[in-house]
PDB file of C-alpha atoms and ligand atoms in Angstrom:
ATOM      1  CA  MET A   1       3.769 -23.953 -12.776  1.00 86.00           C
ATOM      2  CA  ALA A   2       2.967 -20.256 -13.030  1.00 96.00           C
ATOM      3  CA  GLN A   3       5.391 -17.381 -13.459  1.00 98.00           C
ATOM      4  CA  LEU A   4       6.432 -16.184 -10.019  1.00 98.00           C
ATOM      5  CA  ILE A   5       6.025 -12.416  -9.780  1.00 98.00           C
ATOM      6  CA  ASP A   6       9.105 -11.251  -7.923  1.00 98.00           C
ATOM      7  CA  GLY A   7       8.106  -8.316  -5.713  1.00 98.00           C
ATOM      8  CA  LYS A   8      11.565  -8.167  -4.205  1.00 98.00           C
ATOM      9  CA  ALA A   9      13.215  -7.634  -7.600  1.00 98.00           C
ATOM     10  CA  VAL A  10      10.637  -5.115  -8.876  1.00 98.00           C
ATOM     11  CA  SER A  11      10.721  -3.167  -5.600  1.00 98.00           C
ATOM     12  CA  LYS A  12      14.533  -3.151  -5.634  1.00 98.00           C
ATOM     13  CA  GLN A  13      14.502  -1.525  -9.040  1.00 98.00           C
ATOM     14  CA  ILE A  14      11.983   1.123  -7.946  1.00 98.00           C
ATOM     15  CA  LYS A  15      14.007   1.869  -4.807  1.00 98.00           C
ATOM     16  CA  GLU A  16      17.201   2.167  -6.864  1.00 98.00           C
ATOM     17  CA  GLU A  17      15.522   4.624  -9.242  1.00 98.00           C
ATOM     18  CA  THR A  18      14.152   6.552  -6.257  1.00 98.00           C
ATOM     19  CA  ALA A  19      17.594   6.645  -4.618  1.00 98.00           C
ATOM     20  CA  LYS A  20      19.083   8.142  -7.793  1.00 98.00           C
ATOM     21  CA  GLU A  21      16.340  10.753  -7.906  1.00 98.00           C
ATOM     22  CA  VAL A  22      16.922  11.631  -4.240  1.00 98.00           C
ATOM     23  CA  LEU A  23      20.654  12.076  -4.832  1.00 98.00           C
ATOM     24  CA  ALA A  24      19.884  14.453  -7.705  1.00 98.00           C
ATOM     25  CA  LEU A  25      17.469  16.401  -5.481  1.00 98.00           C
ATOM     26  CA  ARG A  26      20.057  16.563  -2.717  1.00 98.00           C
ATOM     27  CA  GLU A  27      22.465  18.157  -5.197  1.00 98.00           C
ATOM     28  CA  GLN A  28      19.892  20.912  -5.573  1.00 97.00           C
ATOM     29  CA  GLY A  29      19.678  21.306  -1.802  1.00 97.00           C
ATOM     30  CA  ILE A  30      16.401  19.384  -1.446  1.00 98.00           C
ATOM     31  CA  VAL A  31      16.441  16.579   1.134  1.00 98.00           C
ATOM     32  CA  PRO A  32      13.222  14.537   1.025  1.00 98.00           C
ATOM     33  CA  GLY A  33      12.032  13.688   4.534  1.00 98.00           C
ATOM     34  CA  LEU A  34       9.457  11.207   5.818  1.00 98.00           C
ATOM     35  CA  ALA A  35       7.949  11.203   9.309  1.00 98.00           C
ATOM     36  CA  VAL A  36       6.732   7.793  10.454  1.00 98.00           C
ATOM     37  CA  VAL A  37       4.471   7.734  13.505  1.00 98.00           C
ATOM     38  CA  LEU A  38       3.752   4.560  15.448  1.00 98.00           C
ATOM     39  CA  VAL A  39       1.319   4.548  18.356  1.00 98.00           C
ATOM     40  CA  GLY A  40       1.321   1.493  20.633  1.00 97.00           C
ATOM     41  CA  GLU A  41       2.891  -1.919  20.571  1.00 92.00           C
ATOM     42  CA  ASP A  42       1.290  -3.828  17.687  1.00 93.00           C
ATOM     43  CA  PRO A  43       4.058  -6.290  16.704  1.00 91.00           C
ATOM     44  CA  ALA A  44       3.227  -6.327  12.970  1.00 91.00           C
ATOM     45  CA  SER A  45       3.115  -2.511  12.871  1.00 94.00           C
ATOM     46  CA  LYS A  46       6.507  -2.352  14.570  1.00 94.00           C
ATOM     47  CA  VAL A  47       8.004  -4.543  11.836  1.00 93.00           C
ATOM     48  CA  TYR A  48       6.392  -2.478   9.052  1.00 93.00           C
ATOM     49  CA  VAL A  49       7.590   0.790  10.565  1.00 94.00           C
ATOM     50  CA  SER A  50      11.124  -0.522  10.976  1.00 95.00           C
ATOM     51  CA  ASN A  51      11.139  -1.718   7.340  1.00 96.00           C
ATOM     52  CA  LYS A  52       9.905   1.696   6.182  1.00 96.00           C
ATOM     53  CA  GLN A  53      12.740   3.406   8.022  1.00 96.00           C
ATOM     54  CA  LYS A  54      15.316   1.002   6.560  1.00 97.00           C
ATOM     55  CA  ALA A  55      13.997   1.739   3.058  1.00 98.00           C
ATOM     56  CA  CYS A  56      14.340   5.489   3.700  1.00 98.00           C
ATOM     57  CA  LYS A  57      17.984   4.955   4.529  1.00 98.00           C
ATOM     58  CA  ALA A  58      18.567   2.901   1.372  1.00 98.00           C
ATOM     59  CA  CYS A  59      16.931   5.667  -0.707  1.00 98.00           C
ATOM     60  CA  HIS A  60      18.824   8.490   1.064  1.00 98.00           C
ATOM     61  CA  ILE A  61      15.526   9.858   2.369  1.00 98.00           C
ATOM     62  CA  GLU A  62      15.683  11.477   5.799  1.00 98.00           C
ATOM     63  CA  SER A  63      13.410   9.610   8.197  1.00 98.00           C
ATOM     64  CA  PHE A  64      11.927  10.983  11.399  1.00 98.00           C
ATOM     65  CA  GLY A  65      10.559   8.286  13.691  1.00 97.00           C
ATOM     66  CA  TYR A  66       7.971   8.937  16.421  1.00 98.00           C
ATOM     67  CA  VAL A  67       7.047   6.095  18.744  1.00 97.00           C
ATOM     68  CA  LEU A  68       4.218   7.017  21.096  1.00 98.00           C
ATOM     69  CA  PRO A  69       2.757   4.938  23.929  1.00 98.00           C
ATOM     70  CA  GLU A  70      -0.507   3.007  23.546  1.00 98.00           C
ATOM     71  CA  ASP A  71      -2.341   5.414  25.886  1.00 98.00           C
ATOM     72  CA  THR A  72      -1.461   8.516  23.839  1.00 98.00           C
ATOM     73  CA  LYS A  73      -4.459  10.865  23.755  1.00 98.00           C
ATOM     74  CA  GLU A  74      -6.084  11.700  20.434  1.00 98.00           C
ATOM     75  CA  GLU A  75      -5.380  15.378  21.099  1.00 98.00           C
ATOM     76  CA  GLU A  76      -1.654  14.676  21.564  1.00 98.00           C
ATOM     77  CA  LEU A  77      -1.463  12.804  18.273  1.00 98.00           C
ATOM     78  CA  LEU A  78      -3.347  15.615  16.506  1.00 98.00           C
ATOM     79  CA  GLN A  79      -0.839  18.078  17.908  1.00 98.00           C
ATOM     80  CA  LEU A  80       2.087  16.004  16.617  1.00 98.00           C
ATOM     81  CA  VAL A  81       0.476  15.858  13.152  1.00 99.00           C
ATOM     82  CA  GLU A  82       0.050  19.642  13.231  1.00 98.00           C
ATOM     83  CA  THR A  83       3.712  20.108  14.163  1.00 98.00           C
ATOM     84  CA  LEU A  84       4.771  17.805  11.305  1.00 98.00           C
ATOM     85  CA  ASN A  85       2.456  19.632   8.877  1.00 98.00           C
ATOM     86  CA  ARG A  86       4.339  22.831   9.680  1.00 98.00           C
ATOM     87  CA  ASP A  87       7.855  21.319   9.607  1.00 98.00           C
ATOM     88  CA  ASP A  88       9.559  22.077   6.272  1.00 98.00           C
ATOM     89  CA  LYS A  89      12.006  19.197   6.694  1.00 98.00           C
ATOM     90  CA  VAL A  90       9.081  16.764   6.696  1.00 98.00           C
ATOM     91  CA  ASN A  91       7.688  16.187   3.195  1.00 98.00           C
ATOM     92  CA  GLY A  92       5.683  13.074   3.960  1.00 98.00           C
ATOM     93  CA  ILE A  93       3.715  12.008   7.037  1.00 98.00           C
ATOM     94  CA  LEU A  94       2.759   8.411   7.658  1.00 98.00           C
ATOM     95  CA  VAL A  95       0.743   7.454  10.711  1.00 98.00           C
ATOM     96  CA  GLN A  96       0.823   3.670  10.909  1.00 97.00           C
ATOM     97  CA  LEU A  97      -2.629   2.066  11.099  1.00 96.00           C
ATOM     98  CA  PRO A  98      -4.389   0.557  12.937  1.00 95.00           C
ATOM     99  CA  LEU A  99      -4.393   3.091  15.766  1.00 97.00           C
ATOM    100  CA  PRO A 100      -5.463   2.197  19.317  1.00 97.00           C
ATOM    101  CA  LYS A 101      -9.264   2.034  19.612  1.00 97.00           C
ATOM    102  CA  HIS A 102      -9.656   5.237  21.630  1.00 98.00           C
ATOM    103  CA  ILE A 103      -8.245   7.283  18.730  1.00 98.00           C
ATOM    104  CA  ASP A 104     -10.503   8.187  15.808  1.00 98.00           C
ATOM    105  CA  GLU A 105      -8.492   7.181  12.722  1.00 98.00           C
ATOM    106  CA  ASN A 106     -10.490   9.389  10.373  1.00 98.00           C
ATOM    107  CA  LYS A 107      -9.838  12.427  12.530  1.00 98.00           C
ATOM    108  CA  ILE A 108      -6.096  11.803  12.350  1.00 98.00           C
ATOM    109  CA  ILE A 109      -6.104  11.140   8.603  1.00 98.00           C
ATOM    110  CA  ASN A 110      -8.124  14.326   8.029  1.00 98.00           C
ATOM    111  CA  ALA A 111      -5.567  16.320  10.022  1.00 98.00           C
ATOM    112  CA  ILE A 112      -2.630  15.342   7.776  1.00 98.00           C
ATOM    113  CA  SER A 113      -1.919  17.964   5.127  1.00 98.00           C
ATOM    114  CA  PRO A 114      -3.027  16.458   1.761  1.00 98.00           C
ATOM    115  CA  LYS A 115       0.308  17.607   0.300  1.00 97.00           C
ATOM    116  CA  LYS A 116       2.176  15.448   2.842  1.00 98.00           C
ATOM    117  CA  ASP A 117      -0.262  12.517   2.742  1.00 98.00           C
ATOM    118  CA  VAL A 118       2.077   9.902   1.239  1.00 98.00           C
ATOM    119  CA  ASP A 119      -0.429   7.138   2.048  1.00 98.00           C
ATOM    120  CA  ALA A 120      -3.085   8.906  -0.056  1.00 98.00           C
ATOM    121  CA  PHE A 121      -5.658   8.284   2.686  1.00 98.00           C
ATOM    122  CA  HIS A 122      -6.872  11.889   3.058  1.00 98.00           C
ATOM    123  CA  PRO A 123     -10.334  12.507   1.528  1.00 98.00           C
ATOM    124  CA  VAL A 124      -8.836  15.095  -0.842  1.00 98.00           C
ATOM    125  CA  ASN A 125      -6.423  12.504  -2.235  1.00 98.00           C
ATOM    126  CA  VAL A 126      -9.075   9.773  -2.259  1.00 98.00           C
ATOM    127  CA  GLY A 127     -11.276  12.129  -4.303  1.00 98.00           C
ATOM    128  CA  LYS A 128      -8.423  12.882  -6.693  1.00 98.00           C
ATOM    129  CA  ILE A 129      -7.864   9.169  -7.249  1.00 97.00           C
ATOM    130  CA  MET A 130     -11.571   8.741  -7.962  1.00 97.00           C
ATOM    131  CA  ILE A 131     -11.445  11.324 -10.763  1.00 97.00           C
ATOM    132  CA  GLY A 132      -8.086  10.095 -12.049  1.00 95.00           C
ATOM    133  CA  ASP A 133      -6.159  13.322 -11.333  1.00 94.00           C
ATOM    134  CA  TYR A 134      -3.797  12.399  -8.558  1.00 93.00           C
ATOM    135  CA  ASP A 135      -0.372  13.214  -7.120  1.00 91.00           C
ATOM    136  CA  PHE A 136      -0.088  10.206  -4.847  1.00 93.00           C
ATOM    137  CA  LEU A 137      -1.302   6.694  -5.417  1.00 94.00           C
ATOM    138  CA  PRO A 138      -2.035   4.607  -2.337  1.00 96.00           C
ATOM    139  CA  CYS A 139       1.077   2.508  -1.821  1.00 98.00           C
ATOM    140  CA  THR A 140      -0.291  -1.042  -1.788  1.00 98.00           C
ATOM    141  CA  PRO A 141      -2.613  -0.713  -4.819  1.00 98.00           C
ATOM    142  CA  ALA A 142       0.140   1.146  -6.724  1.00 98.00           C
ATOM    143  CA  GLY A 143       2.494  -1.721  -5.870  1.00 98.00           C
ATOM    144  CA  CYS A 144      -0.049  -4.260  -7.143  1.00 98.00           C
ATOM    145  CA  MET A 145      -0.401  -2.342 -10.408  1.00 98.00           C
ATOM    146  CA  ALA A 146       3.372  -2.339 -10.923  1.00 98.00           C
ATOM    147  CA  LEU A 147       3.438  -6.102 -10.336  1.00 98.00           C
ATOM    148  CA  ILE A 148       0.595  -6.703 -12.795  1.00 98.00           C
ATOM    149  CA  ASP A 149       2.473  -4.553 -15.340  1.00 98.00           C
ATOM    150  CA  SER A 150       5.651  -6.542 -14.731  1.00 98.00           C
ATOM    151  CA  THR A 151       3.913  -9.641 -16.121  1.00 98.00           C
ATOM    152  CA  GLY A 152       3.310  -7.863 -19.434  1.00 98.00           C
ATOM    153  CA  VAL A 153      -0.456  -8.458 -19.304  1.00 98.00           C
ATOM    154  CA  ASP A 154      -2.584  -5.721 -20.889  1.00 98.00           C
ATOM    155  CA  ILE A 155      -5.276  -4.749 -18.355  1.00 98.00           C
ATOM    156  CA  SER A 156      -7.503  -2.997 -20.899  1.00 98.00           C
ATOM    157  CA  GLY A 157     -10.767  -4.871 -21.412  1.00 98.00           C
ATOM    158  CA  LYS A 158      -9.798  -7.662 -19.009  1.00 98.00           C
ATOM    159  CA  ARG A 159     -12.073  -8.968 -16.263  1.00 98.00           C
ATOM    160  CA  CYS A 160     -10.609  -7.886 -12.969  1.00 99.00           C
ATOM    161  CA  VAL A 161     -11.942  -9.112  -9.625  1.00 99.00           C
ATOM    162  CA  VAL A 162     -10.874  -7.511  -6.359  1.00 99.00           C
ATOM    163  CA  ILE A 163     -11.778  -9.425  -3.208  1.00 98.00           C
ATOM    164  CA  GLY A 164     -11.973  -6.953  -0.336  1.00 98.00           C
ATOM    165  CA  ARG A 165     -13.360  -3.417  -0.087  1.00 98.00           C
ATOM    166  CA  SER A 166     -11.097  -1.682   2.411  1.00 97.00           C
ATOM    167  CA  ASN A 167     -10.238   1.980   2.012  1.00 96.00           C
ATOM    168  CA  ILE A 168      -6.528   1.084   2.040  1.00 96.00           C
ATOM    169  CA  VAL A 169      -6.544  -1.612  -0.643  1.00 98.00           C
ATOM    170  CA  GLY A 170      -9.811  -2.897  -2.141  1.00 98.00           C
ATOM    171  CA  LYS A 171     -11.542   0.332  -3.124  1.00 98.00           C
ATOM    172  CA  PRO A 172      -8.509   2.201  -4.538  1.00 98.00           C
ATOM    173  CA  MET A 173      -7.285  -0.992  -6.264  1.00 98.00           C
ATOM    174  CA  ALA A 174     -10.593  -1.276  -8.113  1.00 98.00           C
ATOM    175  CA  MET A 175     -10.310   2.365  -9.139  1.00 98.00           C
ATOM    176  CA  LEU A 176      -6.765   1.980 -10.515  1.00 98.00           C
ATOM    177  CA  LEU A 177      -7.787  -1.069 -12.548  1.00 98.00           C
ATOM    178  CA  LEU A 178     -10.785   0.880 -13.842  1.00 98.00           C
ATOM    179  CA  HIS A 179      -8.542   3.784 -14.891  1.00 98.00           C
ATOM    180  CA  ARG A 180      -6.627   1.255 -16.984  1.00 98.00           C
ATOM    181  CA  ASN A 181      -9.858   0.133 -18.664  1.00 98.00           C
ATOM    182  CA  GLY A 182     -10.286  -3.099 -16.728  1.00 98.00           C
ATOM    183  CA  THR A 183     -13.827  -4.415 -16.264  1.00 99.00           C
ATOM    184  CA  VAL A 184     -13.846  -4.451 -12.493  1.00 99.00           C
ATOM    185  CA  THR A 185     -15.905  -6.315  -9.908  1.00 98.00           C
ATOM    186  CA  ILE A 186     -15.441  -5.786  -6.183  1.00 98.00           C
ATOM    187  CA  CYS A 187     -16.344  -8.755  -3.990  1.00 98.00           C
ATOM    188  CA  HIS A 188     -16.711  -8.797  -0.202  1.00 97.00           C
ATOM    189  CA  SER A 189     -18.041 -10.828   2.687  1.00 94.00           C
ATOM    190  CA  LYS A 190     -21.675 -10.414   1.568  1.00 97.00           C
ATOM    191  CA  THR A 191     -21.036 -11.349  -2.077  1.00 98.00           C
ATOM    192  CA  LYS A 192     -23.135 -14.238  -3.323  1.00 98.00           C
ATOM    193  CA  ASN A 193     -21.520 -16.822  -5.618  1.00 98.00           C
ATOM    194  CA  LEU A 194     -18.040 -15.501  -4.842  1.00 98.00           C
ATOM    195  CA  PRO A 195     -16.175 -18.523  -6.314  1.00 98.00           C
ATOM    196  CA  GLU A 196     -18.134 -18.201  -9.549  1.00 98.00           C
ATOM    197  CA  ILE A 197     -17.280 -14.494  -9.897  1.00 98.00           C
ATOM    198  CA  CYS A 198     -13.615 -15.108  -9.083  1.00 98.00           C
ATOM    199  CA  ARG A 199     -13.451 -17.850 -11.728  1.00 98.00           C
ATOM    200  CA  GLN A 200     -14.243 -15.213 -14.378  1.00 98.00           C
ATOM    201  CA  ALA A 201     -11.242 -13.096 -13.448  1.00 99.00           C
ATOM    202  CA  ASP A 202      -8.328 -12.631 -15.834  1.00 99.00           C
ATOM    203  CA  ILE A 203      -6.745 -10.587 -13.042  1.00 99.00           C
ATOM    204  CA  LEU A 204      -7.612 -11.584  -9.483  1.00 99.00           C
ATOM    205  CA  VAL A 205      -6.553  -9.446  -6.518  1.00 99.00           C
ATOM    206  CA  ALA A 206      -7.058 -10.952  -3.061  1.00 98.00           C
ATOM    207  CA  ALA A 207      -7.150  -8.492  -0.167  1.00 98.00           C
ATOM    208  CA  VAL A 208      -9.311 -10.320   2.342  1.00 97.00           C
ATOM    209  CA  GLY A 209      -7.042 -10.913   5.319  1.00 96.00           C
ATOM    210  CA  ARG A 210      -7.924 -14.599   5.565  1.00 97.00           C
ATOM    211  CA  GLU A 211      -5.370 -17.353   5.260  1.00 97.00           C
ATOM    212  CA  LYS A 212      -5.627 -19.375   1.994  1.00 97.00           C
ATOM    213  CA  PHE A 213      -9.107 -17.955   1.285  1.00 98.00           C
ATOM    214  CA  VAL A 214      -8.681 -18.239  -2.496  1.00 98.00           C
ATOM    215  CA  THR A 215      -8.597 -21.887  -3.482  1.00 98.00           C
ATOM    216  CA  ALA A 216      -7.700 -23.393  -6.874  1.00 98.00           C
ATOM    217  CA  ASP A 217     -11.368 -23.933  -7.822  1.00 98.00           C
ATOM    218  CA  MET A 218     -11.885 -20.139  -7.604  1.00 98.00           C
ATOM    219  CA  VAL A 219      -9.183 -19.352 -10.162  1.00 98.00           C
ATOM    220  CA  LYS A 220      -9.455 -19.310 -13.936  1.00 98.00           C
ATOM    221  CA  GLU A 221      -6.820 -21.191 -15.906  1.00 98.00           C
ATOM    222  CA  GLY A 222      -4.198 -18.635 -17.015  1.00 98.00           C
ATOM    223  CA  ALA A 223      -5.213 -15.822 -14.634  1.00 98.00           C
ATOM    224  CA  VAL A 224      -2.822 -13.323 -13.040  1.00 98.00           C
ATOM    225  CA  VAL A 225      -3.177 -13.619  -9.254  1.00 99.00           C
ATOM    226  CA  ILE A 226      -2.077 -10.863  -6.876  1.00 99.00           C
ATOM    227  CA  ASP A 227      -2.063 -11.794  -3.190  1.00 98.00           C
ATOM    228  CA  VAL A 228      -2.179  -8.805  -0.836  1.00 98.00           C
ATOM    229  CA  GLY A 229      -2.717 -10.880   2.319  1.00 97.00           C
ATOM    230  CA  ILE A 230      -0.122 -11.209   5.052  1.00 95.00           C
ATOM    231  CA  ASN A 231      -1.440 -13.697   7.593  1.00 95.00           C
ATOM    232  CA  ARG A 232       0.522 -15.371  10.338  1.00 92.00           C
ATOM    233  CA  MET A 233      -0.212 -19.088  10.549  1.00 92.00           C
ATOM    234  CA  GLU A 234      -0.289 -21.085  13.781  1.00 92.00           C
ATOM    235  CA  ASN A 235       3.257 -22.314  13.087  1.00 93.00           C
ATOM    236  CA  GLY A 236       4.429 -18.679  12.984  1.00 91.00           C
ATOM    237  CA  LYS A 237       5.034 -18.633   9.211  1.00 93.00           C
ATOM    238  CA  LEU A 238       3.546 -15.957   6.950  1.00 94.00           C
ATOM    239  CA  CYS A 239       0.945 -16.901   4.398  1.00 96.00           C
ATOM    240  CA  GLY A 240      -1.200 -14.990   1.930  1.00 98.00           C
ATOM    241  CA  ASP A 241      -4.932 -14.933   1.164  1.00 98.00           C
ATOM    242  CA  VAL A 242      -4.313 -17.392  -1.676  1.00 98.00           C
ATOM    243  CA  ASP A 243      -3.682 -21.121  -1.392  1.00 98.00           C
ATOM    244  CA  PHE A 244      -0.392 -20.620  -3.226  1.00 98.00           C
ATOM    245  CA  ASP A 245       0.692 -24.247  -3.766  1.00 98.00           C
ATOM    246  CA  ALA A 246      -2.583 -25.267  -5.409  1.00 98.00           C
ATOM    247  CA  VAL A 247      -3.278 -22.025  -7.303  1.00 98.00           C
ATOM    248  CA  LYS A 248       0.221 -21.776  -8.825  1.00 98.00           C
ATOM    249  CA  GLU A 249      -0.493 -24.926 -10.838  1.00 98.00           C
ATOM    250  CA  LYS A 250      -3.448 -23.277 -12.519  1.00 98.00           C
ATOM    251  CA  CYS A 251      -2.735 -19.578 -13.040  1.00 98.00           C
ATOM    252  CA  ALA A 252      -0.306 -17.853 -15.431  1.00 98.00           C
ATOM    253  CA  ALA A 253       1.408 -15.643 -12.848  1.00 98.00           C
ATOM    254  CA  ILE A 254       1.198 -15.284  -9.078  1.00 98.00           C
ATOM    255  CA  THR A 255       2.798 -13.239  -6.291  1.00 98.00           C
ATOM    256  CA  PRO A 256       4.369 -15.159  -3.404  1.00 98.00           C
ATOM    257  CA  VAL A 257       3.909 -14.237   0.283  1.00 98.00           C
ATOM    258  CA  PRO A 258       6.309 -13.042   1.538  1.00 96.00           C
ATOM    259  CA  GLY A 259       8.231 -11.409  -1.317  1.00 97.00           C
ATOM    260  CA  GLY A 260       5.313 -10.257  -3.467  1.00 98.00           C
ATOM    261  CA  VAL A 261       3.165  -7.219  -2.679  1.00 98.00           C
ATOM    262  CA  GLY A 262       4.761  -6.461   0.732  1.00 97.00           C
ATOM    263  CA  PRO A 263       8.064  -5.002  -0.511  1.00 97.00           C
ATOM    264  CA  MET A 264       6.212  -3.066  -3.226  1.00 98.00           C
ATOM    265  CA  THR A 265       4.163  -1.101  -0.686  1.00 97.00           C
ATOM    266  CA  ILE A 266       7.347   0.256   0.844  1.00 98.00           C
ATOM    267  CA  ALA A 267       8.941   1.058  -2.522  1.00 98.00           C
ATOM    268  CA  MET A 268       5.848   3.055  -3.506  1.00 98.00           C
ATOM    269  CA  LEU A 269       5.985   4.918  -0.204  1.00 98.00           C
ATOM    270  CA  MET A 270       9.521   6.014  -1.050  1.00 98.00           C
ATOM    271  CA  LYS A 271       8.357   7.156  -4.474  1.00 98.00           C
ATOM    272  CA  ASN A 272       5.466   9.121  -2.950  1.00 98.00           C
ATOM    273  CA  THR A 273       7.822  10.815  -0.505  1.00 98.00           C
ATOM    274  CA  VAL A 274       9.963  12.046  -3.399  1.00 98.00           C
ATOM    275  CA  THR A 275       6.822  13.262  -5.205  1.00 98.00           C
ATOM    276  CA  ALA A 276       5.789  15.113  -2.022  1.00 98.00           C
ATOM    277  CA  ALA A 277       9.210  16.757  -1.773  1.00 98.00           C
ATOM    278  CA  LYS A 278       8.964  17.873  -5.391  1.00 97.00           C
ATOM    279  CA  ILE A 279       5.445  19.285  -4.945  1.00 97.00           C
ATOM    280  CA  GLN A 280       6.476  21.175  -1.829  1.00 97.00           C
ATOM    281  CA  ASN A 281       9.456  22.621  -3.697  1.00 96.00           C
ATOM    282  CA  SER A 282       7.260  23.616  -6.653  1.00 92.00           C
ATOM    283  CA  MET A 283       8.945  21.128  -8.980  1.00 90.00           C
ATOM    284  CA  LYS A 284       5.757  19.308  -9.865  1.00 79.00           C
TER     285      LYS A 284
HETATM  286  N1  GUN B   1      -1.297  -0.315   7.930  1.00 78.54           N
HETATM  287  C1  GUN B   1      -1.308  -1.323   7.015  1.00 78.54           C
HETATM  288  N2  GUN B   1      -0.959  -0.847   5.799  1.00 78.54           N
HETATM  289  C2  GUN B   1      -0.726   0.474   5.960  1.00 78.54           C
HETATM  290  C3  GUN B   1      -0.317   1.504   5.061  1.00 78.54           C
HETATM  291  O1  GUN B   1      -0.122   1.302   3.861  1.00 78.54           O
HETATM  292  N3  GUN B   1      -0.164   2.732   5.623  1.00 78.54           N
HETATM  293  C4  GUN B   1      -0.396   2.984   6.934  1.00 78.54           C
HETATM  294  N4  GUN B   1      -0.243   4.233   7.376  1.00 78.54           N
HETATM  295  N5  GUN B   1      -0.786   2.055   7.781  1.00 78.54           N
HETATM  296  C5  GUN B   1      -0.932   0.802   7.288  1.00 78.54           C
END
């Protein structure tokens, strides 16, 4: 049985450190603030947004919630982003994705001030990550890196395989592993011989969005397996992209779902909000 990578415990520690930092900033008159914008009724997004606001409270970060109806016009959302860009109490802006189909996500992301872009989705921040000179790391990949580090494995020179090429997870994840001298392969739906490539991975990151996609035959003995997937099964239970019960018998360390990557994303968001507050107060 593999080592269980405890995302709850690691995220708790990061949130506690962040809370301490926020209290110290508050003593200097700086109150970090995060605006969280939700458009529409997506049930999963509602849960994520509520969890983000709870984490703000635990970290003493001021949170400003905006819940807009599904039929909000793109122009209205752009105007809200502009208002938040100009509001000094707001250090970080998070617009929960996905947005309703009639709104151009890229347009909204481009409108967020890069200094307040705590998701690190803005092209300026994406570019900075690419060249390795960044202020914010995208929350989910940063969370995955912290979990890999918590196992004690040295990434340098290791074969790393990322399944999934999304802008939110796959692409930045590959870049962070590369910055740490991993030998990185990105796989996706058109990849030929996917199981064979995965079997070479010392570190395997699954961000596919398909229930139990990674089976035991795709995993190398002794690998570190990071499961980014959050899929709801027919019985209503959550399950990752990895067939956990089978894979845990083969790998060295694995993240559970829930309780693995999920809580880390939120902890990293808190950290980024504090970084944003520091940058905007010329402390960084
Ligand atoms: N939707 C799913 N994950 C994320 C995230 O990390 N940030 C935002 N803004 N939306 C998401």
